[in-house]
C-alpha positions as a Python dict, from the first residue, in 0.01 Angstrom:
ca = {
    (1, 'X'): (0, 0, 0),
    (2, 'X'): (285, -251, -45),
    (3, 'X'): (465, -329, -363),
    (4, 'X'): (385, -690, -365),
    (5, 'X'): (101, -918, -238),
    (6, 'X'): (349, -1174, -77),
    (7, 'X'): (727, -1181, 17),
    (8, 'X'): (993, -1422, 102),
    (9, 'X'): (1059, -1281, 423),
    (10, 'X'): (883, -1028, 662),
    (11, 'X'): (1105, -866, 925),
    (12, 'X'): (939, -730, 1229),
    (13, 'X'): (1158, -441, 1393),
    (14, 'X'): (1384, -227, 1232),
    (15, 'X'): (1671, -239, 1509),
    (16, 'X'): (2016, -354, 1415),
    (17, 'X'): (1927, -729, 1388),
    (18, 'X'): (1627, -669, 1177),
    (19, 'X'): (1811, -438, 942),
    (20, 'X'): (2083, -660, 908),
    (21, 'X'): (1850, -961, 827),
    (22, 'X'): (1655, -750, 568),
    (23, 'X'): (1970, -589, 399),
    (24, 'X'): (2173, -906, 347),
    (25, 'X'): (1844, -1113, 269),
    (26, 'X'): (1764, -853, 6),
    (27, 'X'): (2133, -873, -139),
    (28, 'X'): (2055, -1252, -163),
    (29, 'X'): (1796, -1150, -417),
    (30, 'X'): (1503, -1234, -184),
    (31, 'X'): (1197, -1008, -167),
    (32, 'X'): (1197, -860, 169),
    (33, 'X'): (943, -636, 382),
    (34, 'X'): (1087, -474, 688),
    (35, 'X'): (830, -304, 925),
    (36, 'X'): (868, -103, 1233),
    (37, 'X'): (571, 21, 1444),
    (38, 'X'): (754, 342, 1547),
    (39, 'X'): (725, 646, 1305),
    (40, 'X'): (1085, 718, 1358),
    (41, 'X'): (1384, 559, 1521),
    (42, 'X'): (1405, 624, 1876),
    (43, 'X'): (1669, 702, 2162),
    (44, 'X'): (1818, 408, 2335),
    (45, 'X'): (2122, 266, 2508),
    (46, 'X'): (2369, 30, 2321),
    (47, 'X'): (2587, 315, 2204),
    (48, 'X'): (2930, 154, 2190),
    (49, 'X'): (2999, -80, 1897),
    (50, 'X'): (3281, -347, 1908),
    (51, 'X'): (3525, -394, 1601),
    (52, 'X'): (3372, -740, 1440),
    (53, 'X'): (3047, -542, 1387),
    (54, 'X'): (3250, -414, 1081),
    (55, 'X'): (3205, -736, 881),
    (56, 'X'): (2832, -756, 895),
    (57, 'X'): (2816, -376, 839),
    (58, 'X'): (3035, -453, 523),
    (59, 'X'): (2795, -733, 399),
    (60, 'X'): (2500, -509, 454),
    (61, 'X'): (2662, -211, 231),
    (62, 'X'): (2652, 8, 543),
    (63, 'X'): (3028, 91, 563),
    (64, 'X'): (3054, 402, 332),
    (65, 'X'): (2766, 566, 544),
    (66, 'X'): (2950, 477, 879),
    (67, 'X'): (3281, 637, 725),
    (68, 'X'): (3093, 941, 647),
    (69, 'X'): (2923, 983, 983),
    (70, 'X'): (3004, 1210, 1265),
    (71, 'X'): (3033, 906, 1512),
    (72, 'X'): (3365, 912, 1701),
    (73, 'X'): (3629, 627, 1632),
    (74, 'X'): (3683, 386, 1906),
    (75, 'X'): (4018, 223, 1924),
    (76, 'X'): (4027, 52, 2257),
    (77, 'X'): (3860, -19, 2601),
    (78, 'X'): (4017, 45, 2922),
    (79, 'X'): (3945, -85, 3255),
    (80, 'X'): (3955, 66, 3619),
    (81, 'X'): (3988, -131, 3921),
    (82, 'X'): (3812, -32, 4249),
    (83, 'X'): (4125, 127, 4362),
    (84, 'X'): (4141, 359, 4075),
    (85, 'X'): (4417, 183, 3905),
    (86, 'X'): (4374, 178, 3535),
    (87, 'X'): (4474, -119, 3307),
    (88, 'X'): (4693, -90, 3003),
    (89, 'X'): (4448, -1, 2728),
    (90, 'X'): (4320, -305, 2525),
    (91, 'X'): (4397, -165, 2190),
    (92, 'X'): (4235, -342, 1907),
    (93, 'X'): (4503, -272, 1642),
    (94, 'X'): (4731, -505, 1841),
    (95, 'X'): (4507, -812, 1739),
    (96, 'X'): (4473, -730, 1381),
    (97, 'X'): (4636, -480, 1117),
    (98, 'X'): (4283, -422, 928),
    (99, 'X'): (4041, -119, 908),
    (100, 'X'): (3831, -336, 1147),
    (101, 'X'): (4054, -278, 1421),
    (102, 'X'): (3873, 57, 1484),
    (103, 'X'): (3484, 94, 1524),
    (104, 'X'): (3253, 375, 1634),
    (105, 'X'): (3067, 510, 1920),
    (106, 'X'): (2710, 598, 1804),
    (107, 'X'): (2382, 761, 1876),
    (108, 'X'): (2137, 474, 1846),
    (109, 'X'): (1867, 689, 1683),
    (110, 'X'): (2109, 804, 1407),
    (111, 'X'): (2287, 462, 1394),
    (112, 'X'): (1950, 277, 1356),
    (113, 'X'): (1825, 528, 1095),
    (114, 'X'): (2132, 463, 888),
    (115, 'X'): (2081, 94, 910),
    (116, 'X'): (1725, 122, 796),
    (117, 'X'): (1834, 353, 496),
    (118, 'X'): (2094, 82, 420),
    (119, 'X'): (1850, -199, 419),
    (120, 'X'): (1619, 6, 177),
    (121, 'X'): (1924, 88, -50),
    (122, 'X'): (1981, -297, -90),
    (123, 'X'): (1645, -374, -215),
    (124, 'X'): (1427, -438, 86),
    (125, 'X'): (1086, -258, 117),
    (126, 'X'): (1110, -72, 444),
    (127, 'X'): (824, 107, 617),
    (128, 'X'): (780, 270, 961),
    (129, 'X'): (486, 346, 1143),
    (130, 'X'): (330, 9, 1051),
    (131, 'X'): (311, -257, 1318),
    (132, 'X'): (248, -623, 1296),
    (133, 'X'): (-60, -713, 1507),
    (134, 'X'): (-3, -1100, 1485),
    (135, 'X'): (189, -1374, 1325),
    (136, 'X'): (-35, -1607, 1091),
    (137, 'X'): (6, -1963, 1128),
    (138, 'X'): (-122, -2262, 937),
    (139, 'X'): (-94, -2545, 1197),
    (140, 'X'): (262, -2506, 1345),
    (141, 'X'): (409, -2319, 1044),
    (142, 'X'): (430, -1940, 1017),
    (143, 'X'): (281, -1828, 685),
    (144, 'X'): (243, -1457, 722),
    (145, 'X'): (178, -1146, 942),
    (146, 'X'): (-138, -909, 999),
    (147, 'X'): (-27, -544, 980),
    (148, 'X'): (-198, -223, 1093),
    (149, 'X'): (-94, 130, 1156),
    (150, 'X'): (-216, 498, 1163),
    (151, 'X'): (-415, 553, 850),
    (152, 'X'): (-315, 189, 752),
    (153, 'X'): (-601, -43, 679),
    (154, 'X'): (-537, -381, 841),
    (155, 'X'): (-455, -664, 605),
    (156, 'X'): (-260, -986, 590),
    (157, 'X'): (80, -1032, 426),
    (158, 'X'): (161, -1370, 320),
    (159, 'X'): (544, -1473, 328),
    (160, 'X'): (755, -1783, 347),
    (161, 'X'): (963, -1658, 658),
    (162, 'X'): (859, -1432, 936),
    (163, 'X'): (1145, -1279, 1117),
    (164, 'X'): (1087, -1174, 1473),
    (165, 'X'): (1337, -887, 1547),
    (166, 'X'): (1086, -702, 1791),
    (167, 'X'): (1313, -673, 2073),
    (168, 'X'): (1262, -783, 2437),
    (169, 'X'): (899, -743, 2373),
    (170, 'X'): (902, -1062, 2174),
    (171, 'X'): (604, -1090, 1953),
    (172, 'X'): (648, -1448, 1887),
    (173, 'X'): (803, -1570, 2200),
    (174, 'X'): (504, -1415, 2388),
    (175, 'X'): (251, -1595, 2149),
    (176, 'X'): (435, -1923, 2169),
    (177, 'X'): (523, -1920, 2518),
    (178, 'X'): (896, -1992, 2453),
    (179, 'X'): (1076, -2024, 2793),
    (180, 'X'): (1385, -1830, 2886),
    (181, 'X'): (1715, -1954, 2994),
    (182, 'X'): (1880, -1719, 3230),
    (183, 'X'): (2264, -1644, 3251),
    (184, 'X'): (2205, -1542, 3622),
    (185, 'X'): (2286, -1167, 3589),
    (186, 'X'): (1992, -975, 3673),
    (187, 'X'): (2113, -584, 3672),
    (188, 'X'): (1981, -239, 3641),
    (189, 'X'): (2145, 41, 3466),
    (190, 'X'): (2089, 423, 3588),
    (191, 'X'): (2237, 658, 3311),
    (192, 'X'): (2248, 995, 3132),
    (193, 'X'): (2436, 1221, 2886),
    (194, 'X'): (2678, 1479, 2974),
    (195, 'X'): (2828, 1781, 2768),
    (196, 'X'): (3190, 1879, 2816),
    (197, 'X'): (3297, 1599, 3026),
    (198, 'X'): (3675, 1500, 3016),
    (199, 'X'): (3785, 1314, 2715),
    (200, 'X'): (4133, 1144, 2690),
    (201, 'X'): (4370, 1291, 2422),
    (202, 'X'): (4471, 1158, 2076),
    (203, 'X'): (4382, 784, 1988),
    (204, 'X'): (4219, 738, 2333),
    (205, 'X'): (3953, 1029, 2282),
    (206, 'X'): (3676, 777, 2139),
    (207, 'X'): (3789, 506, 2396),
    (208, 'X'): (3534, 304, 2620),
    (209, 'X'): (3618, 330, 2990),
    (210, 'X'): (3478, 62, 3236),
    (211, 'X'): (3515, 177, 3595),
    (212, 'X'): (3427, -9, 3913),
    (213, 'X'): (3295, 175, 4208),
    (214, 'X'): (3518, 157, 4532),
    (215, 'X'): (3282, -116, 4697),
    (216, 'X'): (3289, -318, 4351),
    (217, 'X'): (2896, -325, 4391),
    (218, 'X'): (2864, -144, 4054),
    (219, 'X'): (3041, -11, 3752),
    (220, 'X'): (3025, 270, 3518),
    (221, 'X'): (3039, 292, 3142),
    (222, 'X'): (3189, 607, 2998),
    (223, 'X'): (3113, 638, 2624),
    (224, 'X'): (3231, 943, 2415),
    (225, 'X'): (2960, 1050, 2144),
    (226, 'X'): (2942, 1300, 1883),
    (227, 'X'): (2887, 1701, 1967),
    (228, 'X'): (3093, 1682, 2282),
    (229, 'X'): (2855, 1448, 2449),
    (230, 'X'): (2951, 1155, 2667),
    (231, 'X'): (2716, 858, 2781),
    (232, 'X'): (2781, 763, 3146),
    (233, 'X'): (2594, 502, 3311),
    (234, 'X'): (2617, 289, 3632),
    (235, 'X'): (2527, -92, 3641),
    (236, 'X'): (2472, -305, 3958),
    (237, 'X'): (2263, -577, 4057),
    (238, 'X'): (1882, -516, 4063),
    (239, 'X'): (1892, -537, 4428),
    (240, 'X'): (2186, -299, 4486),
    (241, 'X'): (2056, -45, 4232),
    (242, 'X'): (1672, -72, 4299),
    (243, 'X'): (1546, -293, 4576),
    (244, 'X'): (1774, -172, 4865),
    (245, 'X'): (1707, 200, 4755),
    (246, 'X'): (1469, 448, 4902),
    (247, 'X'): (1626, 742, 4681),
    (248, 'X'): (1506, 845, 4342),
    (249, 'X'): (1725, 740, 4043),
    (250, 'X'): (1902, 1071, 4027),
    (251, 'X'): (2038, 1036, 4379),
    (252, 'X'): (2130, 690, 4310),
    (253, 'X'): (2345, 777, 4018),
    (254, 'X'): (2520, 1061, 4198),
    (255, 'X'): (2577, 832, 4520),
    (256, 'X'): (2760, 597, 4291),
    (257, 'X'): (2958, 866, 4133),
    (258, 'X'): (3078, 944, 4479),
    (259, 'X'): (3225, 596, 4492),
    (260, 'X'): (3421, 636, 4165),
    (261, 'X'): (3665, 924, 4186),
    (262, 'X'): (3772, 893, 3845),
    (263, 'X'): (3407, 939, 3699),
    (264, 'X'): (3370, 1228, 3942),
    (265, 'X'): (3666, 1410, 3823),
    (266, 'X'): (3583, 1358, 3467),
    (267, 'X'): (3211, 1504, 3543),
    (268, 'X'): (3339, 1799, 3751),
    (269, 'X'): (3288, 2069, 3464),
    (270, 'X'): (3015, 1882, 3259),
    (271, 'X'): (2640, 1974, 3214),
    (272, 'X'): (2381, 1713, 3217),
    (273, 'X'): (2189, 1693, 2903),
    (274, 'X'): (1936, 1431, 2958),
    (275, 'X'): (1736, 1335, 3227),
    (276, 'X'): (1837, 1041, 3445),
    (277, 'X'): (1710, 727, 3298),
    (278, 'X'): (1672, 351, 3441),
    (279, 'X'): (1670, 41, 3262),
    (280, 'X'): (1666, -318, 3384),
    (281, 'X'): (1892, -543, 3167),
    (282, 'X'): (1907, -931, 3239),
    (283, 'X'): (2101, -1185, 3034),
    (284, 'X'): (1902, -1450, 2887),
    (285, 'X'): (1851, -1693, 2591),
    (286, 'X'): (1528, -1814, 2454),
    (287, 'X'): (1525, -2195, 2444),
    (288, 'X'): (1418, -2207, 2081),
    (289, 'X'): (1559, -1969, 1804),
    (290, 'X'): (1336, -2083, 1518),
    (291, 'X'): (1039, -2303, 1426),
    (292, 'X'): (869, -2392, 1085),
    (293, 'X'): (852, -2051, 891),
    (294, 'X'): (976, -1842, 1172),
    (295, 'X'): (1305, -1715, 1318),
    (296, 'X'): (1415, -1500, 1626),
    (297, 'X'): (1683, -1237, 1575),
    (298, 'X'): (1849, -980, 1825),
    (299, 'X'): (1702, -923, 2175),
    (300, 'X'): (1404, -1130, 2061),
    (301, 'X'): (1635, -1434, 2098),
    (302, 'X'): (1883, -1326, 2362),
    (303, 'X'): (2044, -1064, 2551),
    (304, 'X'): (2398, -1045, 2717),
    (305, 'X'): (2494, -778, 2993),
    (306, 'X'): (2609, -453, 2829),
    (307, 'X'): (2959, -458, 3014),
    (308, 'X'): (3139, -546, 2679),
    (309, 'X'): (2899, -387, 2459),
    (310, 'X'): (2814, -694, 2277),
    (311, 'X'): (2445, -635, 2232),
    (312, 'X'): (2464, -465, 1877),
    (313, 'X'): (2734, -735, 1773),
    (314, 'X'): (2501, -1030, 1865),
    (315, 'X'): (2208, -860, 1701),
    (316, 'X'): (2405, -796, 1372),
    (317, 'X'): (2584, -1124, 1365),
    (318, 'X'): (2232, -1306, 1419),
    (319, 'X'): (2069, -1106, 1162),
    (320, 'X'): (2344, -1179, 904),
    (321, 'X'): (2334, -1562, 1009),
    (322, 'X'): (1946, -1550, 981),
    (323, 'X'): (1963, -1396, 637),
    (324, 'X'): (2202, -1653, 503),
    (325, 'X'): (1987, -1934, 656),
    (326, 'X'): (1667, -1780, 518),
    (327, 'X'): (1823, -1742, 172),
    (328, 'X'): (1940, -2100, 176),
    (329, 'X'): (1593, -2236, 310),
    (330, 'X'): (1397, -2044, 47),
    (331, 'X'): (1633, -2189, -231),
    (332, 'X'): (1585, -2533, -105),
    (333, 'X'): (1202, -2468, -69),
    (334, 'X'): (1237, -2595, 287),
    (335, 'X'): (1170, -2337, 568),
    (336, 'X'): (1152, -2590, 847),
    (337, 'X'): (1294, -2502, 1192),
    (338, 'X'): (1600, -2718, 1139),
    (339, 'X'): (1696, -2559, 826),
    (340, 'X'): (1634, -2199, 971),
    (341, 'X'): (1836, -2258, 1300),
    (342, 'X'): (2146, -2429, 1152),
    (343, 'X'): (2349, -2144, 1282),
    (344, 'X'): (2207, -2156, 1638),
    (345, 'X'): (2496, -2317, 1816),
    (346, 'X'): (2750, -2093, 1652),
    (347, 'X'): (2563, -1785, 1789),
    (348, 'X'): (2508, -1924, 2119),
    (349, 'X'): (2877, -2044, 2158),
    (350, 'X'): (2987, -1673, 2098),
    (351, 'X'): (2730, -1522, 2354),
    (352, 'X'): (2851, -1793, 2613),
    (353, 'X'): (3189, -1676, 2564),
    (354, 'X'): (3098, -1321, 2635),
    (355, 'X'): (2901, -1419, 2933),
    (356, 'X'): (3188, -1609, 3076),
    (357, 'X'): (3403, -1283, 3067),
    (358, 'X'): (3129, -1070, 3198),
    (359, 'X'): (3092, -1305, 3508),
    (360, 'X'): (3456, -1293, 3582),
    (361, 'X'): (3432, -903, 3586),
    (362, 'X'): (3148, -929, 3834),
    (363, 'X'): (3369, -1119, 4062),
    (364, 'X'): (3439, -834, 4322),
    (365, 'X'): (3793, -945, 4359),
    (366, 'X'): (3874, -979, 4000),
    (367, 'X'): (4103, -737, 3830),
    (368, 'X'): (4209, -752, 3448),
    (369, 'X'): (4527, -579, 3545),
    (370, 'X'): (4630, -821, 3800),
    (371, 'X'): (4514, -1121, 3602),
    (372, 'X'): (4716, -1001, 3300),
    (373, 'X'): (5044, -932, 3509),
    (374, 'X'): (5015, -1291, 3592),
    (375, 'X'): (4907, -1423, 3254),
    (376, 'X'): (5044, -1174, 2994),
    (377, 'X'): (5022, -1410, 2722),
    (378, 'X'): (4643, -1435, 2745),
    (379, 'X'): (4590, -1066, 2660),
    (380, 'X'): (4538, -1164, 2299),
    (381, 'X'): (4251, -1394, 2405),
    (382, 'X'): (4080, -1109, 2602),
    (383, 'X'): (4125, -874, 2337),
    (384, 'X'): (3961, -1118, 2088),
    (385, 'X'): (3644, -1123, 2296),
    (386, 'X'): (3660, -746, 2342),
    (387, 'X'): (3658, -699, 1949),
    (388, 'X'): (3396, -962, 1902),
    (389, 'X'): (3569, -1245, 1772),
    (390, 'X'): (3390, -1495, 1949),
    (391, 'X'): (3198, -1726, 1711),
    (392, 'X'): (3505, -1962, 1631),
    (393, 'X'): (3581, -2053, 2001),
    (394, 'X'): (3933, -2147, 2118),
    (395, 'X'): (3919, -1981, 2455),
    (396, 'X'): (4001, -2308, 2659),
    (397, 'X'): (4332, -2192, 2799),
    (398, 'X'): (4182, -1858, 2885),
    (399, 'X'): (3910, -2004, 3102),
    (400, 'X'): (4135, -2239, 3270),
    (401, 'X'): (4354, -1960, 3368),
    (402, 'X'): (4071, -1753, 3490),
    (403, 'X'): (3928, -2050, 3701),
    (404, 'X'): (4274, -2102, 3849),
    (405, 'X'): (4323, -1717, 3945),
    (406, 'X'): (3973, -1671, 4099),
    (407, 'X'): (4022, -1998, 4285),
    (408, 'X'): (4344, -1839, 4447),
    (409, 'X'): (4155, -1520, 4500),
    (410, 'X'): (3874, -1722, 4711),
    (411, 'X'): (4146, -1917, 4914),
    (412, 'X'): (4323, -1604, 4990),
    (413, 'X'): (3995, -1430, 5100),
    (414, 'X'): (3910, -1732, 5307),
    (415, 'X'): (4248, -1731, 5471),
    (416, 'X'): (4230, -1382, 5554),
    (417, 'X'): (3890, -1393, 5696),
    (418, 'X'): (4002, -1686, 5926),
    (419, 'X'): (4278, -1492, 6064),
    (420, 'X'): (4078, -1179, 6115),
}
């Protein structure tokens, strides 16, 4: 069935992280097997890319396919406060004059298929409809996988490194009982797709909009997609979106729309094209990224709240860094945990920068517009995070200003309450 008896790396899961690992490892000259248990790519959220995905897509060899795609171009992000006031758009081109200052809004089924084909183009052996039943160990070291699938006889496939990119199901994390570190954001999203919803003109047609509800208990994403479709979802705490409710998800969605006049106006003439969907998303990081002969990539390692569309970026960057680590480990004949996790602190630091900005947004009194009217010189730092330029740090001035700004908000709130 497979072209080889053994491989340098077997990658479990063909999402963005797995495909990035497979494509870039193959470009390093490694023998790579990419497996996904689903016979075809599936529909999922995570549709808005951010600009720094460009550089990993470039290393994968995927940019030409992206340029030829029908995905709308995304040049900015704009925020709406709970009073309906819009911030100035965060145009990525103000940060850098480069092709990477624009990105795309994608249908994930098509995007993931594009990345799967890219990995195959680069020389990885790619199979769909073939699942990994278990990871094989000799002592504490992973040495291969046991595969199975419809019409596929179960067999063992030896390899030097097993890459778990199986998403939140976490094949290896479940087997090894790896604890999670929670970032303290436990939310739920209720969402759907709409045809003929209002889009902004010109350069802003493909912009992502982030809109607070009037009570600040939830926020909406508004993402233009191909074929006149817009993805619209509302995110709030699990308690607010699910636990307090006696209504069905359809009613929950439209109840929240009523609290966001801008979204309500944009959907006035739209037709819903998908059933209302519900997904729980919570922010976490597993306490171990790698062990001897194995490494975690993408959601199998960590996930950050979808507010700034960072999920695909972190998956792609994690896959890219994992591929480089694997290539170095194989060349050195050293696939130890220390060798495979050399990039962990860099990736973790980037995720924590995103998470810090996310938590500021979830302060119901916080407004990007008001913050930047007081600290206009920090717009560049916020835009850096919004484009995904988070791996090199340098946000100390931003965090200090945000702490001061939010402290004043609390003091004003306390004074107001005391005089009420």
